[in-house]
CSV table of C-alpha atoms in Angstrom, one decimal:
chain,number,residue,atom,x,y,z
A,61,UNK,CA,17.2,153.7,106.8
A,62,UNK,CA,20.9,153.5,107.8
A,63,UNK,CA,22.8,156.6,106.7
A,64,UNK,CA,24.8,155.5,103.7
A,65,UNK,CA,25.9,159.0,102.7
A,66,UNK,CA,29.4,158.2,104.0
A,67,UNK,CA,29.5,155.5,101.2
A,68,UNK,CA,30.5,157.6,98.2
A,69,UNK,CA,28.8,155.3,95.7
A,70,UNK,CA,25.4,156.1,97.2
A,71,UNK,CA,25.8,159.8,97.3
A,72,UNK,CA,23.5,161.9,95.1
A,73,UNK,CA,24.9,165.4,95.0
A,74,UNK,CA,22.0,167.1,93.2
A,75,UNK,CA,19.7,169.3,95.2
A,76,UNK,CA,16.3,167.8,96.4
A,77,UNK,CA,14.5,170.1,93.9
A,78,UNK,CA,16.6,168.8,91.0
A,79,UNK,CA,16.0,165.2,92.0
A,80,UNK,CA,12.3,165.9,92.3
A,81,UNK,CA,12.2,167.6,88.8
A,82,UNK,CA,14.0,164.6,87.3
A,83,UNK,CA,11.6,162.2,88.9
A,84,UNK,CA,8.7,164.2,87.5
A,85,UNK,CA,10.2,164.1,84.1
A,86,UNK,CA,10.6,160.3,84.4
A,87,UNK,CA,6.9,160.0,85.4
A,88,UNK,CA,5.8,162.1,82.4
A,89,UNK,CA,7.9,160.1,79.9
A,90,UNK,CA,6.5,156.8,81.3
A,91,UNK,CA,2.8,158.0,81.5
A,92,UNK,CA,2.5,157.9,85.2
A,93,UNK,CA,-0.8,159.8,85.9
A,94,UNK,CA,-2.2,161.2,89.1
A,95,UNK,CA,-4.8,163.5,87.5
A,96,UNK,CA,-3.8,166.1,90.1
A,97,UNK,CA,-5.6,164.1,92.8
A,98,UNK,CA,-2.6,163.5,95.1
A,99,UNK,CA,0.8,164.8,95.8
A,100,UNK,CA,4.0,163.6,97.5
A,101,UNK,CA,4.5,165.4,100.8
A,102,UNK,CA,5.9,165.0,104.3
A,103,UNK,CA,3.6,163.4,106.9
A,104,UNK,CA,4.2,163.3,110.6
A,105,UNK,CA,4.7,160.1,112.6
A,106,UNK,CA,5.0,159.6,116.3
A,107,UNK,CA,8.5,158.8,117.5
A,108,UNK,CA,9.2,155.1,118.5
A,109,UNK,CA,8.3,154.2,122.1
A,110,UNK,CA,10.9,155.1,124.6
A,111,UNK,CA,12.9,157.0,122.0
A,112,UNK,CA,14.5,160.2,123.0
A,113,UNK,CA,14.0,162.1,119.7
A,114,UNK,CA,12.4,165.3,118.7
A,115,UNK,CA,8.9,164.6,117.4
A,116,UNK,CA,9.4,167.2,114.7
A,117,UNK,CA,12.1,165.0,113.2
A,118,UNK,CA,9.8,162.1,112.8
A,119,UNK,CA,8.6,162.9,109.3
A,120,UNK,CA,8.6,160.8,106.1
A,121,UNK,CA,7.3,161.2,102.7
A,122,UNK,CA,3.8,160.0,101.8
A,123,UNK,CA,0.9,160.5,99.4
A,124,UNK,CA,-1.6,163.2,100.3
A,125,UNK,CA,-5.0,163.8,98.7
A,126,UNK,CA,-5.3,167.2,96.9
A,127,UNK,CA,-9.1,167.1,96.9
A,128,UNK,CA,-12.0,164.9,98.0
A,129,UNK,CA,-11.9,161.6,96.2
A,130,UNK,CA,-14.8,159.2,95.8
A,131,UNK,CA,-14.6,155.5,96.4
A,132,UNK,CA,-13.3,153.3,93.5
A,133,UNK,CA,-11.4,156.0,91.8
A,134,UNK,CA,-8.0,155.3,90.3
A,135,UNK,CA,-5.8,158.0,91.9
A,136,UNK,CA,-2.5,156.9,90.3
A,137,UNK,CA,-2.2,155.0,87.1
A,138,UNK,CA,0.8,153.7,85.2
A,139,UNK,CA,1.8,151.2,82.6
A,140,UNK,CA,3.9,148.2,83.6
A,141,UNK,CA,6.8,149.8,81.6
A,142,UNK,CA,7.1,152.6,84.2
A,143,UNK,CA,7.9,150.1,86.9
A,144,UNK,CA,11.2,148.5,88.0
A,145,UNK,CA,10.9,144.7,87.9
A,146,UNK,CA,13.0,141.7,87.0
A,147,UNK,CA,12.0,142.0,83.3
A,148,UNK,CA,13.8,145.3,83.1
A,149,UNK,CA,17.0,143.7,84.4
A,150,UNK,CA,16.8,140.9,81.9
A,151,UNK,CA,16.5,143.4,79.0
A,152,UNK,CA,19.4,145.5,80.0
A,153,UNK,CA,22.0,143.6,77.9
A,154,UNK,CA,25.1,145.4,79.2
A,155,UNK,CA,24.2,144.6,82.8
A,156,UNK,CA,23.2,141.0,82.0
A,157,UNK,CA,26.5,140.4,80.0
A,158,UNK,CA,28.7,141.3,82.9
A,159,UNK,CA,27.3,138.6,85.2
A,160,UNK,CA,29.1,135.3,85.4
A,161,UNK,CA,27.5,132.4,83.5
A,162,UNK,CA,26.7,130.6,86.8
A,163,UNK,CA,24.9,133.7,88.1
A,164,UNK,CA,23.0,134.1,84.8
A,165,UNK,CA,21.9,130.4,85.0
A,166,UNK,CA,20.7,130.7,88.6
A,167,UNK,CA,18.8,134.0,88.0
A,168,UNK,CA,17.1,132.8,84.7
A,169,UNK,CA,15.8,129.5,86.2
A,170,UNK,CA,12.0,129.3,86.0
A,171,UNK,CA,12.0,128.7,89.8
A,172,UNK,CA,12.9,132.4,90.1
A,173,UNK,CA,9.3,133.2,89.0
A,174,UNK,CA,8.1,131.1,92.0
A,175,UNK,CA,10.1,133.1,94.6
A,176,UNK,CA,12.9,130.6,95.1
A,177,UNK,CA,15.3,131.9,97.8
A,178,UNK,CA,19.1,132.3,97.5
A,179,UNK,CA,19.5,130.1,100.6
A,180,UNK,CA,17.2,128.2,103.0
A,181,UNK,CA,15.3,130.5,105.2
A,182,UNK,CA,16.8,133.6,103.6
A,183,UNK,CA,14.7,136.7,103.2
A,184,UNK,CA,16.1,137.3,99.7
A,185,UNK,CA,14.4,135.8,96.6
A,186,UNK,CA,16.3,135.2,93.4
A,187,UNK,CA,14.1,137.6,91.5
A,188,UNK,CA,14.6,140.3,94.1
A,189,UNK,CA,18.4,139.8,94.0
A,190,UNK,CA,18.3,140.2,90.2
A,191,UNK,CA,16.4,143.5,90.5
A,192,UNK,CA,18.7,144.7,93.3
A,193,UNK,CA,21.8,143.9,91.1
A,194,UNK,CA,20.3,145.8,88.2
A,195,UNK,CA,19.6,148.8,90.4
A,196,UNK,CA,23.1,148.6,91.7
A,197,UNK,CA,24.5,148.6,88.2
A,198,UNK,CA,22.6,151.8,87.4
A,199,UNK,CA,23.8,153.5,90.5
A,200,UNK,CA,27.4,152.5,89.9
A,201,UNK,CA,27.1,153.6,86.3
A,202,UNK,CA,25.8,157.0,87.5
A,203,UNK,CA,28.9,157.5,89.6
A,204,UNK,CA,31.5,155.9,87.3
A,205,UNK,CA,30.3,156.5,83.7
A,206,UNK,CA,27.2,158.8,83.8
A,207,UNK,CA,27.4,159.5,80.0
A,208,UNK,CA,26.7,155.8,79.3
A,209,UNK,CA,23.3,156.0,81.1
A,210,UNK,CA,21.7,157.6,78.1
A,211,UNK,CA,22.5,154.7,75.9
A,212,UNK,CA,21.8,152.0,78.4
A,213,UNK,CA,18.5,150.2,78.1
A,214,UNK,CA,16.3,151.4,80.9
A,215,UNK,CA,19.0,153.8,82.0
A,216,UNK,CA,16.6,156.6,82.7
A,217,UNK,CA,15.3,154.6,85.7
A,218,UNK,CA,18.2,156.2,87.6
A,219,UNK,CA,16.0,159.3,87.9
A,220,UNK,CA,13.5,157.2,89.8
A,221,UNK,CA,16.2,155.5,91.9
A,222,UNK,CA,17.7,158.8,92.8
A,223,UNK,CA,14.4,160.0,94.2
A,224,UNK,CA,14.3,157.1,96.6
A,225,UNK,CA,15.0,158.1,100.2
A,226,UNK,CA,18.5,158.0,101.8
A,227,UNK,CA,17.6,158.8,105.3
A,228,UNK,CA,13.9,158.1,106.0
A,229,UNK,CA,12.7,155.2,108.1
A,230,UNK,CA,14.7,152.9,110.4
A,231,UNK,CA,16.1,149.9,108.5
A,232,UNK,CA,19.2,149.0,110.6
A,233,UNK,CA,17.8,145.5,111.4
A,234,UNK,CA,16.7,144.8,107.9
A,235,UNK,CA,20.1,145.9,106.5
A,236,UNK,CA,22.0,143.8,109.0
A,237,UNK,CA,19.8,140.8,108.1
A,238,UNK,CA,20.3,141.3,104.4
A,239,UNK,CA,24.0,141.7,104.8
A,240,UNK,CA,24.3,138.4,106.5
A,241,UNK,CA,22.6,136.6,103.6
A,242,UNK,CA,24.9,138.3,101.0
A,243,UNK,CA,28.0,136.5,102.6
A,244,UNK,CA,27.4,132.8,102.1
A,245,UNK,CA,25.6,132.1,98.8
A,246,UNK,CA,28.0,131.8,95.9
A,247,UNK,CA,25.6,133.6,93.6
A,248,UNK,CA,25.8,136.8,95.8
A,249,UNK,CA,29.6,136.7,96.1
A,250,UNK,CA,30.0,136.1,92.4
A,251,UNK,CA,27.6,138.9,91.3
A,252,UNK,CA,29.2,141.3,93.7
A,253,UNK,CA,32.7,140.5,92.4
A,254,UNK,CA,31.5,140.9,88.8
A,255,UNK,CA,30.1,144.4,89.5
A,256,UNK,CA,33.3,145.4,91.3
A,257,UNK,CA,35.5,144.1,88.5
A,258,UNK,CA,33.4,145.8,85.8
A,259,UNK,CA,33.6,149.2,87.4
A,260,UNK,CA,37.1,148.7,88.8
A,261,UNK,CA,35.9,149.2,92.4
A,262,UNK,CA,36.5,147.2,95.6
A,263,UNK,CA,33.8,144.8,96.7
A,264,UNK,CA,33.6,146.9,99.9
A,265,UNK,CA,32.4,149.8,97.7
A,266,UNK,CA,29.8,147.7,95.9
A,267,UNK,CA,28.3,145.9,98.8
A,268,UNK,CA,26.5,148.9,100.5
A,269,UNK,CA,24.9,149.7,97.2
A,270,UNK,CA,23.5,146.2,96.9
A,271,UNK,CA,22.2,146.3,100.4
A,272,UNK,CA,20.6,149.7,99.8
A,273,UNK,CA,18.9,148.4,96.7
A,274,UNK,CA,17.5,145.4,98.6
A,275,UNK,CA,16.3,147.7,101.4
A,276,UNK,CA,14.5,149.9,98.8
A,277,UNK,CA,12.9,146.8,97.3
A,278,UNK,CA,11.6,145.5,100.6
A,279,UNK,CA,10.4,148.8,101.9
A,280,UNK,CA,8.7,150.0,98.7
A,281,UNK,CA,7.7,146.9,96.7
A,282,UNK,CA,4.3,146.1,95.3
A,283,UNK,CA,3.7,142.4,95.1
A,284,UNK,CA,2.2,141.9,91.7
A,285,UNK,CA,0.3,138.6,91.2
A,286,UNK,CA,-1.8,139.5,88.1
A,287,UNK,CA,-1.0,136.8,85.5
A,288,UNK,CA,-1.4,138.9,82.4
A,289,UNK,CA,0.6,141.7,84.0
A,290,UNK,CA,3.5,139.4,84.8
A,291,UNK,CA,3.5,137.8,81.4
A,292,UNK,CA,3.6,141.2,79.8
A,293,UNK,CA,6.4,142.4,82.0
A,294,UNK,CA,8.5,139.3,81.6
A,295,UNK,CA,7.9,138.7,77.9
A,296,UNK,CA,11.0,137.9,75.8
A,297,UNK,CA,12.9,137.0,79.0
A,298,UNK,CA,13.9,133.6,80.4
A,299,UNK,CA,10.8,133.7,82.6
A,300,UNK,CA,8.4,134.5,79.8
A,301,UNK,CA,6.6,131.1,80.0
A,302,UNK,CA,6.7,130.6,83.8
A,303,UNK,CA,3.0,131.1,84.1
A,304,UNK,CA,1.8,129.3,81.0
A,305,UNK,CA,0.5,126.4,83.1
A,306,UNK,CA,-2.5,128.1,84.4
A,307,UNK,CA,-3.8,125.5,86.8
A,308,UNK,CA,-0.3,124.8,88.4
A,309,UNK,CA,0.5,128.5,89.0
A,310,UNK,CA,-3.0,129.8,89.9
A,311,UNK,CA,-3.6,131.5,93.2
A,312,UNK,CA,-5.4,129.0,95.6
A,313,UNK,CA,-8.5,131.2,96.0
A,314,UNK,CA,-9.9,134.6,94.9
A,315,UNK,CA,-8.7,137.4,97.2
A,316,UNK,CA,-10.7,140.4,98.4
A,317,UNK,CA,-10.1,143.6,96.5
A,318,UNK,CA,-8.1,145.2,99.3
A,319,UNK,CA,-5.5,142.5,99.5
A,320,UNK,CA,-4.1,141.9,96.1
A,321,UNK,CA,-2.4,143.8,93.3
A,322,UNK,CA,-4.0,141.2,91.0
A,323,UNK,CA,-7.6,141.9,91.7
A,324,UNK,CA,-9.2,144.3,89.2
A,325,UNK,CA,-11.5,145.9,91.7
A,326,UNK,CA,-14.2,145.9,89.0
A,327,UNK,CA,-16.9,143.7,87.7
A,328,UNK,CA,-15.0,140.6,86.7
A,329,UNK,CA,-12.9,139.9,89.8
A,330,UNK,CA,-10.9,137.4,87.7
A,331,UNK,CA,-11.6,133.9,86.4
A,332,UNK,CA,-12.3,131.4,89.1
A,333,UNK,CA,-11.5,127.8,88.4
A,334,UNK,CA,-14.0,125.1,89.4
A,335,UNK,CA,-11.5,124.0,92.1
A,336,UNK,CA,-11.7,127.4,93.7
A,337,UNK,CA,-8.5,128.8,92.3
A,338,UNK,CA,-8.4,132.3,90.7
A,339,UNK,CA,-6.7,131.7,87.4
A,340,UNK,CA,-6.2,135.4,86.7
A,341,UNK,CA,-3.9,135.5,89.7
A,342,UNK,CA,-0.7,133.6,90.3
A,343,UNK,CA,0.3,131.8,93.4
A,344,UNK,CA,3.7,133.6,93.8
A,345,UNK,CA,3.7,137.4,93.4
A,346,UNK,CA,6.7,139.2,92.0
A,347,UNK,CA,8.1,142.4,93.6
A,348,UNK,CA,7.7,145.5,91.5
A,349,UNK,CA,8.8,149.1,92.3
A,350,UNK,CA,6.0,151.4,91.1
A,351,UNK,CA,6.8,155.2,91.1
A,352,UNK,CA,4.5,157.4,93.2
A,353,UNK,CA,2.6,154.3,94.4
A,354,UNK,CA,5.6,153.3,96.4
A,355,UNK,CA,5.2,156.5,98.5
A,356,UNK,CA,2.1,155.0,100.2
A,357,UNK,CA,2.7,154.4,103.9
A,358,UNK,CA,1.2,151.6,106.0
A,359,UNK,CA,-2.0,151.8,108.0
A,360,UNK,CA,-4.2,149.2,109.5
A,361,UNK,CA,-7.1,151.4,108.3
A,362,UNK,CA,-6.1,151.7,104.6
A,363,UNK,CA,-8.0,153.8,102.2
A,364,UNK,CA,-6.3,152.7,98.9
A,365,UNK,CA,-5.1,149.5,97.4
A,366,UNK,CA,-3.0,148.5,94.3
A,367,UNK,CA,-5.0,146.9,91.5
A,368,UNK,CA,-4.6,145.9,87.9
A,369,UNK,CA,-7.9,146.9,86.2
A,370,UNK,CA,-9.3,145.3,83.1
A,371,UNK,CA,-9.7,148.6,81.4
A,372,UNK,CA,-7.9,152.0,81.5
A,373,UNK,CA,-7.7,155.2,79.6
A,374,UNK,CA,-4.0,155.6,79.4
A,375,UNK,CA,-2.5,156.1,75.9
A,376,UNK,CA,-0.3,153.0,76.3
A,377,UNK,CA,-0.4,149.3,75.5
A,378,UNK,CA,-0.3,146.5,78.0
A,379,UNK,CA,-1.5,146.2,81.5
A,380,UNK,CA,-1.9,149.2,83.8
A,381,UNK,CA,-1.2,149.3,87.6
A,382,UNK,CA,-3.5,151.5,89.6
A,383,UNK,CA,-3.8,152.9,93.1
A,384,UNK,CA,-7.5,152.8,93.8
A,385,UNK,CA,-9.6,154.2,96.6
A,386,UNK,CA,-11.4,151.7,98.9
A,387,UNK,CA,-13.6,154.4,100.5
A,388,UNK,CA,-14.1,158.2,100.1
A,389,UNK,CA,-11.0,160.2,100.9
A,390,UNK,CA,-11.1,163.8,102.1
A,391,UNK,CA,-8.8,166.6,101.0
A,392,UNK,CA,-5.6,166.6,102.9
A,393,UNK,CA,-5.9,163.0,104.1
A,394,UNK,CA,-2.9,160.7,103.7
A,395,UNK,CA,-3.4,157.9,101.2
A,396,UNK,CA,-2.3,154.6,103.0
A,397,UNK,CA,-2.5,150.9,102.3
A,398,UNK,CA,-2.0,147.9,104.5
A,399,UNK,CA,1.3,146.0,104.0
A,400,UNK,CA,-0.6,143.0,105.2
A,401,UNK,CA,2.2,141.6,107.5
A,402,UNK,CA,2.5,140.6,111.1
A,403,UNK,CA,3.9,143.2,113.5
A,404,UNK,CA,7.3,141.5,113.7
A,405,UNK,CA,7.5,141.4,109.9
A,406,UNK,CA,6.6,145.1,109.7
A,407,UNK,CA,9.4,145.9,112.0
A,408,UNK,CA,12.0,143.8,110.2
A,409,UNK,CA,11.0,144.3,106.5
A,410,UNK,CA,9.6,147.8,106.6
A,411,UNK,CA,11.7,149.2,109.5
A,412,UNK,CA,8.7,150.1,111.7
A,413,UNK,CA,9.4,150.5,115.4
A,414,UNK,CA,5.7,150.9,116.0
A,415,UNK,CA,2.6,150.3,113.8
A,416,UNK,CA,0.8,153.6,113.5
A,417,UNK,CA,-2.9,153.5,113.1
């Protein structure tokens, strides 16, 4: 990740322990459960090829098993309400009101649910831009008017955002790519200007925060394609009915358990239409940020996958997102998933110089 600590709007002055405690409090309030089976810790990675760096410095945070875990166990469980997603942005009225009408119109179009892009061949989707702008709003509020966070809908998500890394990974290429796409589209320039005006900042101060938020989305996102989960998350928003036409929005075919956040990993496997489409899954997944789960690093030999089960035992209503084991995991083993992308995409989107097995 590029070092943004010189950009004062991205600085978090609390100690790492304070940030960790606040993140734990956030998880407890939002019923994020690990059952003590895993912990967040530092894992070692080999340095990039031909890089003259100290191997001891090549560490990043990951999930580590606290004990032996059997196959098909839900290691991490959380309700949809614990996650950051476009629905949370829509429901934050102070944030939504500050956006210009033309920006609101573009971001509330039903095409946003189908991953429309802000420009042809751009990496950035409209729904990802919406989430990034919302995260930016919370970060700017933290620096400019922290007292207002307690009365802002979803304001406690700043405790989750603060725990996200500032100096892990290598995202220079991704950040540069994203920065280019923030220049041309009118929606990006208008939204950036609205945030700057609202907080009485320069656009040069706001821009790095938006880029950082986008980098966090691309490096930590869980692509959720479970229809009921998306309908619940986006209820009472402009995208609430985007998936009502089941046949038109269904995934083209049922996916194996290890490849989709929509597969329940259990007995049902979703409803399969006579034409071969899986109607419980949608064709276009939406990016969610899921606390704790987002600490999972990539491996070609994954041992966990994100799933939305049909049943759960959490004391909450609505769908639950789980991190479930695909095979037995031994104590001390890192929990990893496959990001399912080609090597060049892994390098660009997730900042990997090498793919570590």
